[in-house]
Amino acid sequence: MIKRNPCMANIRAGYLFPEIARRRREFAAAHPGAKIISLGVGNTTEPILPHIDGGLVKGARDLGAAETYSGYSDDGLPELREKISAVFYRGQFGLDEVFISDGAKCDIGRLQLLFGAGTPAAVQDPSYPVYVDGSVLAGAAGGWEGSGYRGISYLPCTAENNYFPDLSKLPANCLFYFCSPNNPTGAVADHEQLAALVQAAIQKGVIVIFDAAYAEYIRDPGLPKSIYEIAGAKQCAIEVNSFSKPAGFTGVRLGWSVVPKELKYAGGESVNADWNRICGTIFNGASNIAQAGGLAALDSEGLKEIRELTDFYLGNAKLIRTALRGLGIVCTGGDNSPYIWAQFPGRDSWEVFAEILEKCQVLTTPGSGFGPAGESFVRFSAFGHRADVEEACGRLGRLK
Ligand code: PL4
């Protein structure tokens, strides 16, 4: 018999979001008739807007006609890669530096193949659980010890450090997952902070996996939407991004990664060339229909719709933040991100999650699911229908 991959044995618990879904089902079974409102998983709820939807429809129709039919698109449609470089990076990347994917999460998993088992990882604590769990599956970490995995450095991002890590604690020669706007805290790193990150990464031989999945939620024009706004970032960073949250493509599946040619391993080899090899070998490209939708999303009409959709969810975020603050609950985020990070000092996150579910029938995400520094916090997602969000905000009054 074949032995189990030892990395599987290292994973300590189930993945966070299915666990929340399980607790929801358990609660619903015990409370038939309860109308549960989800402010838990960050899953989009609003229909794709007409122009972008039209792009998807056209993509599907094109497949049904001999003149416009297309098969594998491999690294992605050249016009989409060009458009991404032009719209998000002022054209500074060539087509062979922009790789179209089926979403940021999928690329985060595949990117770990570049570095192999045993490459130490570091994360902001709290962080999107895929960074840690994916690293464990990829063999970057040993088993659980104390409140984290051996081989993973957890850099606390708390109110005390303004949700930006102490970079003196960043180990040398590691892979550092950094997310801005941050899931779950909603914090956005400013230019100075990102410049310090780039400088530290270059000095320490660190590669940053910069997750910008929520960049289109940034409203403060002074805040950077990409790590490549910082000089030197091409030498030390890969950026992953997605159409999921700006265009409502969570179910369509489309994203991209930028792997600059300047990025090299310790031995001087090209990371871009290896990523090209990996994608060519184990990924057959994103759906042509999704890419047609992506192209529509990036023309002037599409960009207006992205603005409209993200404005809508930010409107929800404002309602949630105002409701929480009205109850005297300290919270951050929600102004340049769709997440609100609410503090319940001295409380266990799962206990607060259960209390909110019990009293308000509102589903949240417990902060400790994002890492040890998330304990005593709960994350509220702004992805929801407006009427549901308004009702949830009213019900939160029961927490008084
Ligand atoms: C639940 C920082 C949500 N089943 O849709 P993708 O793959 O392009 O992007 C996923 C993604 C990437 N990067 C960050 C994210 O926060 C997400 C989505 N996170 C959340 O509630 O935290 C959805 C989670 C989904 C999942 O596991 O990703």
Tab-separated table of C-alpha atoms and ligand atoms in Angstrom:
chain	number	residue	atom	x	y	z
A	1	MET	CA	0.000	0.000	0.000
A	2	ILE	CA	1.091	3.568	-0.662
A	3	LYS	CA	1.835	5.621	2.444
A	4	ARG	CA	-0.076	8.827	3.143
A	5	ASN	CA	1.671	12.098	2.301
A	6	PRO	CA	3.114	13.081	5.706
A	7	CYS	CA	2.156	16.738	5.033
A	8	MET	CA	-1.501	15.715	5.272
A	9	ALA	CA	-0.874	14.370	8.747
A	10	ASN	CA	0.619	17.747	9.740
A	11	ILE	CA	-2.629	19.635	9.065
A	12	ARG	CA	-4.224	20.163	12.420
A	13	ALA	CA	-7.863	20.961	11.810
A	14	GLY	CA	-10.403	21.237	8.989
A	15	TYR	CA	-10.299	24.251	6.649
A	16	LEU	CA	-11.933	27.264	8.310
A	17	PHE	CA	-14.773	28.021	5.893
A	18	PRO	CA	-16.267	24.519	5.647
A	19	GLU	CA	-16.156	24.434	9.461
A	20	ILE	CA	-18.263	27.598	9.570
A	21	ALA	CA	-20.686	26.068	7.086
A	22	ARG	CA	-20.883	22.950	9.279
A	23	ARG	CA	-21.723	25.032	12.370
A	24	ARG	CA	-24.348	26.911	10.367
A	25	ARG	CA	-26.012	23.629	9.360
A	26	GLU	CA	-25.862	22.406	12.955
A	27	PHE	CA	-27.516	25.611	14.194
A	28	ALA	CA	-30.148	25.542	11.449
A	29	ALA	CA	-31.007	21.942	12.281
A	30	ALA	CA	-31.438	22.847	15.956
A	31	HIS	CA	-33.458	26.004	15.136
A	32	PRO	CA	-35.790	25.177	12.269
A	33	GLY	CA	-37.273	28.331	10.808
A	34	ALA	CA	-34.405	30.590	11.925
A	35	LYS	CA	-33.502	33.068	9.172
A	36	ILE	CA	-29.736	33.047	9.301
A	37	ILE	CA	-27.993	35.976	7.619
A	38	SER	CA	-24.431	35.328	6.518
A	39	LEU	CA	-21.798	37.981	7.125
A	40	GLY	CA	-19.332	35.102	7.361
A	41	VAL	CA	-17.602	33.831	4.246
A	42	GLY	CA	-16.547	36.561	1.822
A	43	ASN	CA	-18.706	35.311	-1.011
A	44	THR	CA	-20.206	37.792	-3.465
A	45	THR	CA	-24.012	37.998	-3.601
A	46	GLU	CA	-24.925	40.599	-6.229
A	47	PRO	CA	-25.522	39.821	-9.905
A	48	ILE	CA	-22.742	40.491	-12.377
A	49	LEU	CA	-23.479	43.890	-13.920
A	50	PRO	CA	-24.817	44.042	-17.501
A	51	HIS	CA	-21.775	45.092	-19.506
A	52	ILE	CA	-19.486	42.515	-17.880
A	53	ASP	CA	-22.241	39.909	-18.068
A	54	GLY	CA	-22.519	40.730	-21.780
A	55	GLY	CA	-18.832	39.892	-22.145
A	56	LEU	CA	-19.431	36.485	-20.574
A	57	VAL	CA	-22.421	35.872	-22.833
A	58	LYS	CA	-20.392	36.840	-25.874
A	59	GLY	CA	-17.617	34.512	-24.741
A	60	ALA	CA	-20.101	31.649	-24.591
A	61	ARG	CA	-21.727	32.536	-27.925
A	62	ASP	CA	-18.320	32.739	-29.636
A	63	LEU	CA	-17.711	29.111	-28.734
A	64	GLY	CA	-20.821	28.128	-30.651
A	65	ALA	CA	-19.732	29.511	-34.024
A	66	ALA	CA	-17.090	28.089	-36.347
A	67	GLU	CA	-15.539	31.508	-37.082
A	68	THR	CA	-15.065	32.434	-33.417
A	69	TYR	CA	-14.549	29.073	-31.715
A	70	SER	CA	-11.380	28.768	-29.585
A	71	GLY	CA	-9.761	25.910	-27.658
A	72	TYR	CA	-7.035	25.936	-24.980
A	73	SER	CA	-5.836	29.427	-24.187
A	74	ASP	CA	-2.777	28.206	-22.214
A	75	ASP	CA	-1.218	31.212	-20.420
A	76	GLY	CA	-4.280	33.343	-21.152
A	77	LEU	CA	-5.607	35.477	-23.986
A	78	PRO	CA	-2.856	37.916	-25.021
A	79	GLU	CA	-5.349	40.813	-25.159
A	80	LEU	CA	-6.416	40.153	-21.552
A	81	ARG	CA	-2.818	40.002	-20.335
A	82	GLU	CA	-2.060	43.235	-22.145
A	83	LYS	CA	-5.173	44.876	-20.699
A	84	ILE	CA	-4.269	43.799	-17.151
A	85	SER	CA	-0.784	45.249	-17.537
A	86	ALA	CA	-2.216	48.501	-18.933
A	87	VAL	CA	-5.084	48.944	-16.431
A	88	PHE	CA	-3.385	47.873	-13.206
A	89	TYR	CA	0.349	48.335	-13.793
A	90	ARG	CA	0.677	51.291	-16.190
A	91	GLY	CA	1.862	48.876	-18.875
A	92	GLN	CA	5.099	48.110	-17.063
A	93	PHE	CA	4.803	44.330	-17.547
A	94	GLY	CA	5.179	42.354	-20.743
A	95	LEU	CA	2.661	39.691	-21.732
A	96	ASP	CA	5.044	36.987	-20.553
A	97	GLU	CA	5.024	38.421	-17.012
A	98	VAL	CA	1.223	38.350	-16.586
A	99	PHE	CA	-0.283	34.864	-16.143
A	100	ILE	CA	-4.042	34.409	-16.294
A	101	SER	CA	-5.416	32.019	-13.684
A	102	ASP	CA	-8.669	30.527	-12.475
A	103	GLY	CA	-8.441	32.602	-9.304
A	104	ALA	CA	-6.052	33.903	-6.679
A	105	LYS	CA	-6.550	30.977	-4.311
A	106	CYS	CA	-5.649	28.430	-6.999
A	107	ASP	CA	-2.496	30.356	-7.895
A	108	ILE	CA	-1.454	30.680	-4.249
A	109	GLY	CA	-1.567	26.880	-4.078
A	110	ARG	CA	0.326	26.383	-7.336
A	111	LEU	CA	2.950	29.060	-6.538
A	112	GLN	CA	4.100	26.985	-3.603
A	113	LEU	CA	5.440	24.447	-6.124
A	114	LEU	CA	8.081	26.988	-7.144
A	115	PHE	CA	9.880	26.708	-3.853
A	116	GLY	CA	9.506	23.116	-2.741
A	117	ALA	CA	9.150	21.410	0.601
A	118	GLY	CA	11.127	22.875	3.451
A	119	THR	CA	11.081	26.512	2.271
A	120	PRO	CA	10.202	28.475	5.404
A	121	ALA	CA	7.055	30.591	5.220
A	122	ALA	CA	6.011	33.714	7.085
A	123	VAL	CA	2.543	35.221	7.343
A	124	GLN	CA	0.867	38.246	8.749
A	125	ASP	CA	-1.022	37.067	11.811
A	126	PRO	CA	-4.023	37.041	11.350
A	127	SER	CA	-4.177	36.081	7.659
A	128	TYR	CA	-6.241	34.313	4.969
A	129	PRO	CA	-5.901	30.650	6.043
A	130	VAL	CA	-4.847	29.398	2.599
A	131	TYR	CA	-1.319	30.781	3.124
A	132	VAL	CA	-0.696	28.669	6.211
A	133	ASP	CA	-2.689	25.566	5.304
A	134	GLY	CA	-1.324	25.598	1.733
A	135	SER	CA	2.237	25.883	3.103
A	136	VAL	CA	1.648	22.918	5.385
A	137	LEU	CA	0.290	20.844	2.475
A	138	ALA	CA	3.284	21.871	0.357
A	139	GLY	CA	5.666	20.650	3.051
A	140	ALA	CA	6.886	24.064	4.145
A	141	ALA	CA	6.000	23.392	7.746
A	142	GLY	CA	6.287	20.726	10.375
A	143	GLY	CA	3.595	19.743	12.834
A	144	TRP	CA	1.647	21.925	15.216
A	145	GLU	CA	3.517	23.307	18.195
A	146	GLY	CA	2.017	25.653	20.788
A	147	SER	CA	-0.253	27.993	18.820
A	148	GLY	CA	1.180	27.539	15.315
A	149	TYR	CA	3.037	25.297	12.882
A	150	ARG	CA	6.783	24.676	13.101
A	151	GLY	CA	8.494	26.318	10.119
A	152	ILE	CA	5.919	29.097	9.760
A	153	SER	CA	6.631	32.498	11.288
A	154	TYR	CA	3.540	34.335	12.454
A	155	LEU	CA	4.127	38.107	12.455
A	156	PRO	CA	1.442	39.704	14.621
A	157	CYS	CA	-0.577	42.525	13.037
A	158	THR	CA	-2.540	44.090	15.836
A	159	ALA	CA	-3.911	47.456	16.890
A	160	GLU	CA	-0.623	48.019	18.778
A	161	ASN	CA	1.430	47.990	15.555
A	162	ASN	CA	-1.310	49.518	13.421
A	163	TYR	CA	-1.818	46.150	11.735
A	164	PHE	CA	1.610	46.237	10.117
A	165	PRO	CA	4.185	43.613	11.174
A	166	ASP	CA	7.506	44.201	12.862
A	167	LEU	CA	9.779	43.497	9.904
A	168	SER	CA	12.780	42.922	12.160
A	169	LYS	CA	11.060	39.603	12.995
A	170	LEU	CA	10.843	38.566	9.320
A	171	PRO	CA	13.158	35.558	8.903
A	172	ALA	CA	15.723	35.574	6.091
A	173	ASN	CA	15.215	33.464	2.947
A	174	CYS	CA	11.532	32.771	3.475
A	175	LEU	CA	8.360	33.154	1.472
A	176	PHE	CA	6.287	35.972	3.007
A	177	TYR	CA	2.547	36.084	2.300
A	178	PHE	CA	1.328	39.658	2.546
A	179	CYS	CA	-2.245	40.759	1.868
A	180	SER	CA	-3.315	44.382	1.382
A	181	PRO	CA	-6.141	45.407	1.733
A	182	ASN	CA	-5.922	42.792	4.385
A	183	ASN	CA	-8.188	39.879	4.945
A	184	PRO	CA	-9.298	39.786	7.734
A	185	THR	CA	-8.274	43.076	9.417
A	186	GLY	CA	-9.222	45.419	6.560
A	187	ALA	CA	-5.933	47.299	7.050
A	188	VAL	CA	-4.221	48.727	3.970
A	189	ALA	CA	-0.442	49.170	3.942
A	190	ASP	CA	0.641	52.658	2.862
A	191	HIS	CA	3.543	53.542	0.546
A	192	GLU	CA	6.030	53.907	3.390
A	193	GLN	CA	5.091	50.572	4.875
A	194	LEU	CA	5.316	48.777	1.540
A	195	ALA	CA	8.656	50.466	0.837
A	196	ALA	CA	9.912	49.137	4.190
A	197	LEU	CA	8.594	45.692	3.246
A	198	VAL	CA	10.359	45.730	-0.132
A	199	GLN	CA	13.591	46.929	1.449
A	200	ALA	CA	13.459	44.218	4.134
A	201	ALA	CA	12.635	41.532	1.552
A	202	ILE	CA	15.575	42.493	-0.658
A	203	GLN	CA	17.960	42.648	2.313
A	204	LYS	CA	16.831	39.303	3.685
A	205	GLY	CA	16.477	37.326	0.458
A	206	VAL	CA	12.732	37.016	1.008
A	207	ILE	CA	10.148	36.571	-1.767
A	208	VAL	CA	6.847	38.312	-1.031
A	209	ILE	CA	3.624	36.777	-2.336
A	210	PHE	CA	1.535	39.947	-2.424
A	211	ASP	CA	-2.195	39.201	-2.447
A	212	ALA	CA	-4.067	42.202	-3.852
A	213	ALA	CA	-7.460	40.468	-4.231
A	214	TYR	CA	-9.220	43.463	-2.605
A	215	ALA	CA	-7.260	46.290	-4.265
A	216	GLU	CA	-10.339	47.645	-6.065
A	217	TYR	CA	-11.907	48.401	-2.668
A	218	ILE	CA	-9.294	51.063	-1.945
A	219	ARG	CA	-10.913	54.490	-1.977
A	220	ASP	CA	-8.153	56.535	-0.388
A	221	PRO	CA	-6.202	57.768	-3.448
A	222	GLY	CA	-3.023	57.972	-1.366
A	223	LEU	CA	-2.902	54.218	-0.749
A	224	PRO	CA	-1.062	51.789	-3.066
A	225	LYS	CA	-3.123	49.187	-4.933
A	226	SER	CA	-0.134	47.135	-6.019
A	227	ILE	CA	3.264	46.323	-4.539
A	228	TYR	CA	4.751	47.299	-7.911
A	229	GLU	CA	4.035	50.935	-7.057
A	230	ILE	CA	7.164	50.551	-4.916
A	231	ALA	CA	10.628	50.751	-6.478
A	232	GLY	CA	12.503	47.465	-6.164
A	233	ALA	CA	9.390	45.305	-5.833
A	234	LYS	CA	10.049	43.532	-9.129
A	235	GLN	CA	13.166	42.016	-7.560
A	236	CYS	CA	11.354	40.507	-4.605
A	237	ALA	CA	7.604	40.132	-5.190
A	238	ILE	CA	4.995	38.111	-7.004
A	239	GLU	CA	1.505	39.648	-7.043
A	240	VAL	CA	-1.682	37.561	-7.146
A	241	ASN	CA	-5.030	39.127	-7.965
A	242	SER	CA	-8.557	38.206	-8.894
A	243	PHE	CA	-11.773	39.249	-10.624
A	244	SER	CA	-13.750	37.538	-7.824
A	245	LYS	CA	-14.369	40.455	-5.495
A	246	PRO	CA	-14.292	43.443	-7.889
A	247	ALA	CA	-16.477	41.909	-10.619
A	248	GLY	CA	-18.454	39.241	-8.749
A	249	PHE	CA	-16.526	36.393	-10.423
A	250	THR	CA	-16.327	34.132	-7.339
A	251	GLY	CA	-18.240	31.478	-9.274
A	252	VAL	CA	-16.900	32.392	-12.726
A	253	ARG	CA	-13.242	31.884	-11.652
A	254	LEU	CA	-10.697	34.294	-13.106
A	255	GLY	CA	-7.556	35.868	-11.710
A	256	TRP	CA	-3.950	36.558	-12.561
A	257	SER	CA	-0.436	36.537	-11.195
A	258	VAL	CA	2.423	38.823	-12.097
A	259	VAL	CA	5.855	37.208	-11.966
A	260	PRO	CA	8.436	39.804	-13.040
A	261	LYS	CA	11.472	38.758	-15.056
A	262	GLU	CA	13.714	40.570	-12.559
A	263	LEU	CA	12.758	38.078	-9.828
A	264	LYS	CA	15.517	35.525	-9.267
A	265	TYR	CA	16.253	32.647	-6.915
A	266	ALA	CA	19.336	32.589	-4.713
A	267	GLY	CA	21.262	30.877	-7.559
A	268	GLY	CA	20.262	33.567	-10.078
A	269	GLU	CA	17.756	31.389	-11.970
A	270	SER	CA	14.568	32.989	-13.297
A	271	VAL	CA	11.420	32.512	-11.203
A	272	ASN	CA	9.359	33.671	-14.198
A	273	ALA	CA	10.762	30.866	-16.390
A	274	ASP	CA	9.933	28.260	-13.734
A	275	TRP	CA	6.423	29.629	-13.259
A	276	ASN	CA	5.899	29.421	-16.996
A	277	ARG	CA	7.078	25.784	-16.866
A	278	ILE	CA	4.794	24.927	-13.928
A	279	CYS	CA	1.724	26.577	-15.467
A	280	GLY	CA	2.401	24.907	-18.805
A	281	THR	CA	2.650	21.544	-17.119
A	282	ILE	CA	-0.156	21.441	-14.585
A	283	PHE	CA	-2.576	24.216	-15.589
A	284	ASN	CA	-4.493	24.355	-18.855
A	285	GLY	CA	-5.596	27.957	-18.655
A	286	ALA	CA	-8.682	29.786	-17.470
A	287	SER	CA	-12.024	29.358	-19.208
A	288	ASN	CA	-12.323	31.350	-22.441
A	289	ILE	CA	-15.788	32.459	-21.329
A	290	ALA	CA	-14.396	33.834	-18.066
A	291	GLN	CA	-11.631	35.624	-19.965
A	292	ALA	CA	-14.148	37.238	-22.305
A	293	GLY	CA	-15.917	38.506	-19.175
A	294	GLY	CA	-12.567	39.718	-17.825
A	295	LEU	CA	-11.903	41.675	-21.009
A	296	ALA	CA	-15.305	43.349	-20.729
A	297	ALA	CA	-14.577	44.143	-17.062
A	298	LEU	CA	-11.454	46.064	-18.025
A	299	ASP	CA	-12.844	48.368	-20.696
A	300	SER	CA	-14.239	51.743	-19.659
A	301	GLU	CA	-17.824	50.481	-19.132
A	302	GLY	CA	-16.585	47.463	-17.218
A	303	LEU	CA	-14.383	49.556	-14.940
A	304	LYS	CA	-17.420	51.736	-14.139
A	305	GLU	CA	-19.313	48.585	-13.166
A	306	ILE	CA	-16.434	47.430	-10.970
A	307	ARG	CA	-16.632	50.768	-9.223
A	308	GLU	CA	-20.415	50.464	-8.836
A	309	LEU	CA	-20.241	46.941	-7.408
A	310	THR	CA	-17.397	47.655	-4.987
A	311	ASP	CA	-19.158	50.880	-3.900
A	312	PHE	CA	-22.226	48.805	-3.117
A	313	TYR	CA	-20.333	46.384	-0.863
A	314	LEU	CA	-18.462	49.285	0.754
A	315	GLY	CA	-21.900	50.765	1.498
A	316	ASN	CA	-22.726	47.537	3.340
A	317	ALA	CA	-19.428	47.738	5.183
A	318	LYS	CA	-20.262	51.236	6.396
A	319	LEU	CA	-23.628	50.063	7.740
A	320	ILE	CA	-22.014	47.182	9.629
A	321	ARG	CA	-19.244	49.347	11.051
A	322	THR	CA	-21.718	52.010	12.157
A	323	ALA	CA	-23.956	49.408	13.821
A	324	LEU	CA	-21.024	47.857	15.695
A	325	ARG	CA	-19.628	51.205	16.813
A	326	GLY	CA	-23.109	52.186	17.964
A	327	LEU	CA	-22.919	49.233	20.341
A	328	GLY	CA	-19.550	50.398	21.618
A	329	ILE	CA	-17.703	47.579	19.826
A	330	VAL	CA	-14.245	48.636	18.682
A	331	CYS	CA	-13.694	47.766	15.031
A	332	THR	CA	-11.439	48.570	12.083
A	333	GLY	CA	-11.604	48.051	8.306
A	334	GLY	CA	-14.570	48.515	6.018
A	335	ASP	CA	-13.432	51.838	4.524
A	336	ASN	CA	-10.967	50.530	1.941
A	337	SER	CA	-11.911	46.876	2.259
A	338	PRO	CA	-15.036	44.717	2.483
A	339	TYR	CA	-14.138	43.320	5.921
A	340	ILE	CA	-14.768	44.721	9.381
A	341	TRP	CA	-12.594	43.432	12.186
A	342	ALA	CA	-14.375	43.678	15.523
A	343	GLN	CA	-12.789	43.268	18.912
A	344	PHE	CA	-14.325	41.496	21.892
A	345	PRO	CA	-11.572	41.897	24.518
A	346	GLY	CA	-10.849	38.858	26.660
A	347	ARG	CA	-13.384	36.683	24.810
A	348	ASP	CA	-12.840	33.484	22.856
A	349	SER	CA	-13.547	34.095	19.130
A	350	TRP	CA	-15.574	30.912	18.624
A	351	GLU	CA	-17.608	31.768	21.729
A	352	VAL	CA	-18.416	35.233	20.308
A	353	PHE	CA	-19.225	33.616	16.929
A	354	ALA	CA	-21.669	31.268	18.724
A	355	GLU	CA	-23.211	34.113	20.735
A	356	ILE	CA	-23.838	36.247	17.638
A	357	LEU	CA	-25.323	33.241	15.847
A	358	GLU	CA	-27.513	32.340	18.839
A	359	LYS	CA	-28.779	35.844	19.674
A	360	CYS	CA	-28.878	37.449	16.225
A	361	GLN	CA	-28.888	34.530	13.788
A	362	VAL	CA	-26.022	36.288	12.050
A	363	LEU	CA	-23.072	34.272	10.787
A	364	THR	CA	-19.583	35.776	11.184
A	365	THR	CA	-16.040	34.376	11.013
A	366	PRO	CA	-14.115	33.853	14.273
A	367	GLY	CA	-10.840	35.750	14.328
A	368	SER	CA	-8.825	32.864	15.751
A	369	GLY	CA	-9.493	30.972	12.497
A	370	PHE	CA	-7.114	33.454	10.832
A	371	GLY	CA	-4.261	32.888	13.302
A	372	PRO	CA	-3.392	33.216	16.974
A	373	ALA	CA	-3.407	37.042	16.910
A	374	GLY	CA	-7.036	36.887	15.717
A	375	GLU	CA	-8.215	35.574	19.076
A	376	SER	CA	-10.899	37.799	20.664
A	377	PHE	CA	-11.856	39.180	17.243
A	378	VAL	CA	-14.673	38.391	14.864
A	379	ARG	CA	-14.709	39.255	11.140
A	380	PHE	CA	-17.833	40.661	9.505
A	381	SER	CA	-18.007	40.370	5.710
A	382	ALA	CA	-19.803	43.097	3.750
A	383	PHE	CA	-20.815	40.685	0.982
A	384	GLY	CA	-24.595	40.467	1.253
A	385	HIS	CA	-27.865	41.799	-0.118
A	386	ARG	CA	-28.590	45.284	1.249
A	387	ALA	CA	-31.857	44.274	2.918
A	388	ASP	CA	-30.117	41.366	4.682
A	389	VAL	CA	-27.272	43.567	5.852
A	390	GLU	CA	-29.741	46.137	7.194
A	391	GLU	CA	-31.677	43.439	9.008
A	392	ALA	CA	-28.456	41.925	10.402
A	393	CYS	CA	-27.345	45.357	11.646
A	394	GLY	CA	-30.682	45.777	13.444
A	395	ARG	CA	-30.379	42.334	15.026
A	396	LEU	CA	-26.859	43.084	16.291
A	397	GLY	CA	-28.632	45.368	18.793
A	398	ARG	CA	-29.485	42.150	20.678
A	399	LEU	CA	-25.839	41.940	21.741
A	400	LYS	CA	-26.268	44.876	24.136
B	1	PL4	C1	-14.010	31.052	0.942
B	1	PL4	C2	-7.023	37.381	0.440
B	1	PL4	C3	-12.889	34.746	1.107
B	1	PL4	N1	-14.015	29.158	-0.522
B	1	PL4	O1	-11.764	33.724	-5.621
B	1	PL4	P1	-10.274	33.762	-5.682
B	1	PL4	O2	-9.690	32.365	-5.655
B	1	PL4	O3	-9.739	34.552	-6.801
B	1	PL4	O4	-9.754	34.499	-4.372
B	1	PL4	C4	-9.815	33.925	-3.086
B	1	PL4	C5	-9.143	34.808	-2.126
B	1	PL4	C6	-7.821	35.165	-2.357
B	1	PL4	N2	-7.176	35.998	-1.527
B	1	PL4	C7	-7.791	36.475	-0.446
B	1	PL4	C8	-9.094	36.118	-0.161
B	1	PL4	O5	-9.682	36.610	0.946
B	1	PL4	C9	-9.793	35.263	-0.996
B	1	PL4	C10	-11.201	34.855	-0.706
B	1	PL4	N3	-11.490	34.774	0.676
B	1	PL4	C11	-12.943	34.879	2.615
B	1	PL4	O6	-14.062	34.863	3.168
B	1	PL4	O7	-11.904	35.008	3.268
B	1	PL4	C12	-13.584	33.517	0.622
B	1	PL4	C13	-13.250	32.267	1.408
B	1	PL4	C14	-13.419	30.444	-0.262
B	1	PL4	C15	-11.912	30.291	-0.037
B	1	PL4	O8	-11.497	29.423	0.677
B	1	PL4	O9	-11.176	31.116	-0.582
